[in-house]
Coordinates of C-alpha atoms and ligand atoms in Angstrom, one line a residue:
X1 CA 62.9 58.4 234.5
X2 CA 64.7 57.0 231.2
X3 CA 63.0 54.5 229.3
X4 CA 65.4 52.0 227.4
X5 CA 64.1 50.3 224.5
X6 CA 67.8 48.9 222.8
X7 CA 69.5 47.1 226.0
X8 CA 72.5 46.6 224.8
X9 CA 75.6 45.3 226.6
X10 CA 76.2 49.6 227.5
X11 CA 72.7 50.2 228.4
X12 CA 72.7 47.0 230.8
X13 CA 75.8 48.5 232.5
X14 CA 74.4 51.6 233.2
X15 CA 71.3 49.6 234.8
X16 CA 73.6 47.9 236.9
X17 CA 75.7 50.9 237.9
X18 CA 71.8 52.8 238.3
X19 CA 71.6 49.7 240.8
X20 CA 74.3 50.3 242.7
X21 CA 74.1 53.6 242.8
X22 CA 70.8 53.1 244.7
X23 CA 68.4 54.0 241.7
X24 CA 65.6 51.8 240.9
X25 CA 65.3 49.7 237.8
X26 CA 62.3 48.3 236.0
X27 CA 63.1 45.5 233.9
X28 CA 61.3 42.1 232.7
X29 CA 61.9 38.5 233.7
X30 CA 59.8 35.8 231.9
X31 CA 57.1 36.1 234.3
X32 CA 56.4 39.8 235.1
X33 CA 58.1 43.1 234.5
X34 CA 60.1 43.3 238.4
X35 CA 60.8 47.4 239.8
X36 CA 64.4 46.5 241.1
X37 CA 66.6 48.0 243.9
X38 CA 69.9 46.9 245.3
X39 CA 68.5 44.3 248.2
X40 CA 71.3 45.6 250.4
X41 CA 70.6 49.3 250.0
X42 CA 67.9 50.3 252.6
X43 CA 67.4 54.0 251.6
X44 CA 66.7 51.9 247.6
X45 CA 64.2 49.4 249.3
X46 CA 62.2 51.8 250.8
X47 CA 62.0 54.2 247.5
X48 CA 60.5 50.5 245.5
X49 CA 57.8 50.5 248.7
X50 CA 56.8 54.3 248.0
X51 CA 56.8 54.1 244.4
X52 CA 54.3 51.0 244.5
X53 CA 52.5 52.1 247.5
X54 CA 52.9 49.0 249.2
X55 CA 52.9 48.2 253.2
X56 CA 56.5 47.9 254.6
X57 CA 55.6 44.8 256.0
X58 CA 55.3 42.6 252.8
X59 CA 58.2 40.8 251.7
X60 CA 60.4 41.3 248.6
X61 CA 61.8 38.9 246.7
X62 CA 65.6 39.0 245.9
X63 CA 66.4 38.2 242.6
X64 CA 69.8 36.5 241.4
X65 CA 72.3 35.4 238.7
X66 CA 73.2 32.0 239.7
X67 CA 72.5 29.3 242.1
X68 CA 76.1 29.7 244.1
X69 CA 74.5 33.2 245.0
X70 CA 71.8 31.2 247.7
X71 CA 74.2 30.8 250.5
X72 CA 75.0 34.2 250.4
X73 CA 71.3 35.0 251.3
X74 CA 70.0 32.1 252.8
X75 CA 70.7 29.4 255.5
X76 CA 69.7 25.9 256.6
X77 CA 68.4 24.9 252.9
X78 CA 67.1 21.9 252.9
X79 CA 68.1 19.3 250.3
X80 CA 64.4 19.2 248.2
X81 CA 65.2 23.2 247.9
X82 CA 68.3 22.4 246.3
X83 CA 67.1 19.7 244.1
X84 CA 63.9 22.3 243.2
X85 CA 66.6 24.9 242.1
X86 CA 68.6 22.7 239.9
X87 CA 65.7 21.6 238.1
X88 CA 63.5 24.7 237.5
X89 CA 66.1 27.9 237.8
X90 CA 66.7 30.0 236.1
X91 CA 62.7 30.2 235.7
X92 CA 59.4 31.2 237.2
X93 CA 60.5 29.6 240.4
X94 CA 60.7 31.7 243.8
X95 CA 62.0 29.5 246.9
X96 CA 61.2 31.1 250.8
X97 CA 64.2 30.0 252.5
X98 CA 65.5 30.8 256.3
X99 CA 67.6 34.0 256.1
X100 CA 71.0 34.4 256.5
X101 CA 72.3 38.0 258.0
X102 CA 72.3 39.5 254.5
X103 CA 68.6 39.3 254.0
X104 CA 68.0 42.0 256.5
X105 CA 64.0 43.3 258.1
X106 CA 63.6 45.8 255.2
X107 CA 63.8 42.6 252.3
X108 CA 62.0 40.0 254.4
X109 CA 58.7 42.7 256.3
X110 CA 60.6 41.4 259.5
X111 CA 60.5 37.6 259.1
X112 CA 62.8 35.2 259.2
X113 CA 62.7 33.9 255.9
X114 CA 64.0 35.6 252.5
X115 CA 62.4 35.0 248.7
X116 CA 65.0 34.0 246.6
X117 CA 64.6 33.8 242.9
X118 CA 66.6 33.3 239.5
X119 CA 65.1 34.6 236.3
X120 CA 65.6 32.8 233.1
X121 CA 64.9 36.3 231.2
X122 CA 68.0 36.9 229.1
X123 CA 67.8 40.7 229.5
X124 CA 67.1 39.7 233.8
X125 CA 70.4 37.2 233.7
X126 CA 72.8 39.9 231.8
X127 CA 71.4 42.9 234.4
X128 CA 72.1 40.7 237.6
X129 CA 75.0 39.0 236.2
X130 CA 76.5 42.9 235.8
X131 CA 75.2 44.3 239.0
X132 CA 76.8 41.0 240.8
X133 CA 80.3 41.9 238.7
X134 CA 79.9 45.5 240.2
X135 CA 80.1 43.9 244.0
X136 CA 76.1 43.7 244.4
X137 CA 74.5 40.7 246.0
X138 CA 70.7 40.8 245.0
X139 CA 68.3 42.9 243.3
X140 CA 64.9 43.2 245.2
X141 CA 62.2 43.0 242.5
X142 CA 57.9 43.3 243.6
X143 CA 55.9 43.3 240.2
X144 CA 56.6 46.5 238.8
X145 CA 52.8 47.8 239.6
X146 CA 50.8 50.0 242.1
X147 CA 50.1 47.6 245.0
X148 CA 46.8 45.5 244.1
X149 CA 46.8 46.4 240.7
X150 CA 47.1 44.2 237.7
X151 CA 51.2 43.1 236.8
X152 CA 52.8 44.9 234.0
X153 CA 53.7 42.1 231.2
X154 CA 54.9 45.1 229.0
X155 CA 57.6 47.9 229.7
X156 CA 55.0 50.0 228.0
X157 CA 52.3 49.2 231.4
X158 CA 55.4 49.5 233.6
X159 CA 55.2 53.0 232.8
X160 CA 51.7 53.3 233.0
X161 CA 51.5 51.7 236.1
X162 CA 54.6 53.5 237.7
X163 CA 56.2 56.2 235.2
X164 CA 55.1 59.4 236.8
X165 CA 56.4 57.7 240.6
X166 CA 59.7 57.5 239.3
X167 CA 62.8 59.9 239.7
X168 CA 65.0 61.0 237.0
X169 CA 67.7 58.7 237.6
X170 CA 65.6 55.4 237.4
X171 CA 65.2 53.3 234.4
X172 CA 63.1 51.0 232.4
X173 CA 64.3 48.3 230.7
X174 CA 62.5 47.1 227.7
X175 CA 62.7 43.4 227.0
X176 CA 59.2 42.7 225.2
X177 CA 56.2 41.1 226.3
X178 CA 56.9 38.4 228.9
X179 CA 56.7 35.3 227.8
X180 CA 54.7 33.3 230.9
X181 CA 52.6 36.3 231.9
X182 CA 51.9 35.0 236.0
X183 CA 54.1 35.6 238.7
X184 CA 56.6 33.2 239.9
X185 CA 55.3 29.8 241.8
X186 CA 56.4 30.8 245.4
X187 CA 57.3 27.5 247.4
X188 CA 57.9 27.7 250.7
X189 CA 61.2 25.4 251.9
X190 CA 61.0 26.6 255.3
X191 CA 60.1 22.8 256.4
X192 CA 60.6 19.4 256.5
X193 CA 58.3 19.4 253.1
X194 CA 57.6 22.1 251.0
X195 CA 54.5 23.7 250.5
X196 CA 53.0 26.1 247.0
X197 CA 52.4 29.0 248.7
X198 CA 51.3 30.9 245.4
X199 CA 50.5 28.4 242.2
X200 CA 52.5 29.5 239.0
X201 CA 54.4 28.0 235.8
X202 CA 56.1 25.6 237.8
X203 CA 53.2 23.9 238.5
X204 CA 52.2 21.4 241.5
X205 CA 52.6 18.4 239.5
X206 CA 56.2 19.6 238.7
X207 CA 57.2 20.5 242.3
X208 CA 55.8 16.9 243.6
X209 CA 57.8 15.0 240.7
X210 CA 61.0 16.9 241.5
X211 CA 60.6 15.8 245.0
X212 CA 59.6 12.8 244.8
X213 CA 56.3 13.0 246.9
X214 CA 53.0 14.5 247.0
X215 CA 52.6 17.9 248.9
X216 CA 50.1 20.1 249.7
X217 CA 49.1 23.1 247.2
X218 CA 48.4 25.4 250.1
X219 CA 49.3 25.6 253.8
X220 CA 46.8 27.3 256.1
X221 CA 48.9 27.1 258.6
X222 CA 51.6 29.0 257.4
X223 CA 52.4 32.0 259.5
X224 CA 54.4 33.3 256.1
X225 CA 52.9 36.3 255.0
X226 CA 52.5 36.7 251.1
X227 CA 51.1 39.7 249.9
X228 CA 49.3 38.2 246.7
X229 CA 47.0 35.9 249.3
X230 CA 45.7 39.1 250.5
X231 CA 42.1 40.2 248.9
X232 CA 41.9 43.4 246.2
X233 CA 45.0 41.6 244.5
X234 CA 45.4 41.5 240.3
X235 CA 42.8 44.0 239.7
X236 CA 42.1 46.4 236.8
X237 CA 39.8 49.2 237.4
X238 CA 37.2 47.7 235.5
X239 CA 35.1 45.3 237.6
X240 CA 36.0 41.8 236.8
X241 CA 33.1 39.1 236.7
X242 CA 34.3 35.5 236.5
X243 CA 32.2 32.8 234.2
X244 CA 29.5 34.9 233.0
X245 CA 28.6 35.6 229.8
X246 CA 29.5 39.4 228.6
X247 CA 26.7 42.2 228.1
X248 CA 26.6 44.7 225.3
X249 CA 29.4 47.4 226.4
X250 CA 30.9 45.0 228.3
X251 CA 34.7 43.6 228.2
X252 CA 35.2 39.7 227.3
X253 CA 37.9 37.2 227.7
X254 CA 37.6 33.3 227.0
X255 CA 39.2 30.9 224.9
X256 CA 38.7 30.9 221.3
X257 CA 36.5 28.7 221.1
X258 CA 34.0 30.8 223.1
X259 CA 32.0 33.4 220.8
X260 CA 31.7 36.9 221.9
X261 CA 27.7 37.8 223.6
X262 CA 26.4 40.2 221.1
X263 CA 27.7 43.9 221.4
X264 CA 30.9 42.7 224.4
X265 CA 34.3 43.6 223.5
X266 CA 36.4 40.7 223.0
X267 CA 39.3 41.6 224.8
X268 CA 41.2 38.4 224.1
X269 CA 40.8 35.0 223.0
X270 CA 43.7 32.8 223.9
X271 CA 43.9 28.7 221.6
X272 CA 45.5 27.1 224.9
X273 CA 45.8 27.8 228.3
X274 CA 49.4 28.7 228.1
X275 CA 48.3 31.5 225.7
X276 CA 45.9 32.3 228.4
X277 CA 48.2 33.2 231.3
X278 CA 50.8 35.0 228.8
X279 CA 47.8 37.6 227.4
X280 CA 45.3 37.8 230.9
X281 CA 46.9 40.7 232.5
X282 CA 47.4 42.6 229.3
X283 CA 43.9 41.8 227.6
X284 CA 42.7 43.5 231.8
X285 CA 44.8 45.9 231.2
X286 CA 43.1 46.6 227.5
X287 CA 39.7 46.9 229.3
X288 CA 41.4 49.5 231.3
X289 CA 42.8 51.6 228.5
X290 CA 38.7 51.8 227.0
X291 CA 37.2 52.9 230.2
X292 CA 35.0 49.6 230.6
X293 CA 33.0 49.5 233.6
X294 CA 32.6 45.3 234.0
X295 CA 34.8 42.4 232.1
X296 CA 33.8 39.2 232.6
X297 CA 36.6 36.3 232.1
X298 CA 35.9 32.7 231.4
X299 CA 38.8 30.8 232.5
X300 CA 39.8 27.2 231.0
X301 CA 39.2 24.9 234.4
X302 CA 42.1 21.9 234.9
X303 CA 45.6 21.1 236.9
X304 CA 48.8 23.0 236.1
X305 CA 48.6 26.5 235.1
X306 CA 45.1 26.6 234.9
X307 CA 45.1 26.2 238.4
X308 CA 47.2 29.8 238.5
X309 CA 45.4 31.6 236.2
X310 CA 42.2 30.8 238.7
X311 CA 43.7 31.8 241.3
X312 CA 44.7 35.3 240.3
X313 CA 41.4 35.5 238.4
X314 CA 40.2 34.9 241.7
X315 CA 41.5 37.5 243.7
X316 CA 40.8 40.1 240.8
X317 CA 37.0 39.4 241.1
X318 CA 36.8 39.8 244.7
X319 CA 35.0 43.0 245.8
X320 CA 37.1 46.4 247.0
X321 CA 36.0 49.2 248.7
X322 CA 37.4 51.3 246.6
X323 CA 40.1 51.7 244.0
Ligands
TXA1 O1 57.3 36.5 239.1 C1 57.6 37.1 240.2 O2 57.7 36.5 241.3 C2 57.8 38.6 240.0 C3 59.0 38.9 239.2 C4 59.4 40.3 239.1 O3 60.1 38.1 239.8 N1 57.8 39.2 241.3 C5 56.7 39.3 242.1 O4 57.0 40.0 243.3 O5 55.7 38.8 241.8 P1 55.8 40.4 244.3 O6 56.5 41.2 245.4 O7 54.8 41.2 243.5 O8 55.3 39.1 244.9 C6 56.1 38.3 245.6 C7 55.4 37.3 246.5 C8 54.5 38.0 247.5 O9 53.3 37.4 247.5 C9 55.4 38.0 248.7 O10 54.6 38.0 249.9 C10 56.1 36.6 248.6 O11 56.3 36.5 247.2 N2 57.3 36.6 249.3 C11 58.5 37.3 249.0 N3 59.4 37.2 250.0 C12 58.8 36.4 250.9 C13 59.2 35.9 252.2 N4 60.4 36.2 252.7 N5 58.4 35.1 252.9 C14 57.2 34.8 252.4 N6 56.7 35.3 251.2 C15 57.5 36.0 250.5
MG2 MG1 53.0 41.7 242.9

């Protein structure tokens, strides 16, 4: 594996040519480093499965450069989809659309429906934009982390999570720390309404204003599988306790207005919520890097991205068998 820390224009095109040539590329988007492979390339796809140690059966989702690019991959769109994508892409935005014959069983776990997304990342644009000007169609891009574990908001925990999984020819692209910090807001547009199928940056009160009506945050009766609903999903090593009070030796995240319990480590203390989301997986990540056994999290309650941030704070507290 080559880590990249000066992307310039050359080191881009080698990505993209890495890409084509079947290699995988890690690189960041505004919400979560992504582990990319050419969507098209089976043999590609299945290497992004091994390396994160994830079931076949859980969908990818295929990133691209501009909104043209949807037809190629998806059919039947319905006209909120559209409306969605004008007003939140490029951004943290990932639309479930019916397929189209491109988005073959390996990219969609054997549904019928295909993830598309378009990241506002500079670094992300430039690297599709070139892989699209070398004849590709779509980079598939899971968070660039062992499957369950925390996302990687730095190329430095894309390594961490992944380096060693790697081959020689694959790259990491470093792009900084991403800015948002949660993955994408997955919507499903697979019927006559849409639905949040996981919350995010775009937030409910966003999606309903686009479309001009109310919908519903979560559909039970979706049969659309998404992996992060799952339990033993965004989770550290260290145990994470929500909405208790830290004990000595123990890891500590809350807002700053929140002191730290005597002898806890503050791992972070975000002024705003937005803060919040951006720092999370990192400050987890922190409690990792020390060996802590327990971190308890205090997480701001409220609409909008609050509502993400308790969801994945959520799903990191619930109980594993082992990990
Ligand atoms: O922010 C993000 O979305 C990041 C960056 C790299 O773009 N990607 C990401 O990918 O979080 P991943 O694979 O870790 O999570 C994608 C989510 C999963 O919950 C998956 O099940 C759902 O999107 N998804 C993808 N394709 C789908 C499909 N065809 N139908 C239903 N759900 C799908
Ligand atoms: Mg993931």
């Amino acid at each position: 594996m080559e880590f990249i820390s000066n992307c310039t224009t050359d080191a881009i095109l080698k990505a993209a040519k890495a890409l084509k040539d079947g290699h995988l590329v890690a690189f960041p988007t505004e919400t979560v480093y992504g582990l990319g492979a050419d969507a098209t390339n089976e043999s590609a796809v299945s290497q992004v499965y091994t390396v994160k140690g994830r079931p076949t059966d859980h969908p990818l989702i295929v990133h691209i450069s501009s909104i043209n690019q949807i037809s190629r991959w998806a059919t039947d769109i319905p006209d909120y989809a559209i409306k969605l994508a004008r007003d939140f892409w490029p951004g943290p935005m990932t639309l479930i659309l019916k397929r189209s014959d491109l988005a073959k069983n390996f990219i969609t776990g054997g549904q019928e429906n295909v993830g598309l997304r378009i990241p506002s990342h500079s670094l992300a644009l430039a690297l599709l934009t070139q892989f699209e000007s070398l004849g590709g169609e779509g980079v598939a891009a899971p968070s660039a982390n062992r499957f369950g574990a925390v996302s990687p908001t730095t190329s430095l925990a894309v390594d961490e999570e992944l380096g060693r999984n790697l081959n020689d020819e694959d790259l990491i692209l470093d792009g900084g720390a991403c800015i948002i910090g949660l993955e994408s807001t997955v919507i499903d547009c697979t019927r006559k309404f849409p639905s949040i199928l996981r919350p995010g940056a775009i937030t409910l009160e966003m999606v309903e204003e686009s479309v001009g009506r109310k919908i519903d945050a979560h559909t039970s009766t979706s049969s659309i599988k998404v992996s992060g609903s799952l339990i033993n999903h965004y989770s550290p090593k260290a145990r994470v306790r929500l909405n208790e009070l830290a004990k000595p030796g123990e890891g500590f995240i809350a807002m700053a207005g929140i002191r730290t319990p005597e002898g806890a480590l503050r791992l972070a203390s975000p002024v705003n919520v937005e803060e919040f989301a951006r720092i999370l997986y990192e400050a987890l990540r922190d409690g990792d890097r020390v060996n802590l056994n327990e971190i308890k999290v205090m997480y701001p309650e409220g609409d909008g991205l609050a509502k993400a941030i308790k969801d994945r704070l959520i799903k990191s507290s619930m109980e594993r068998e082992s990990h």
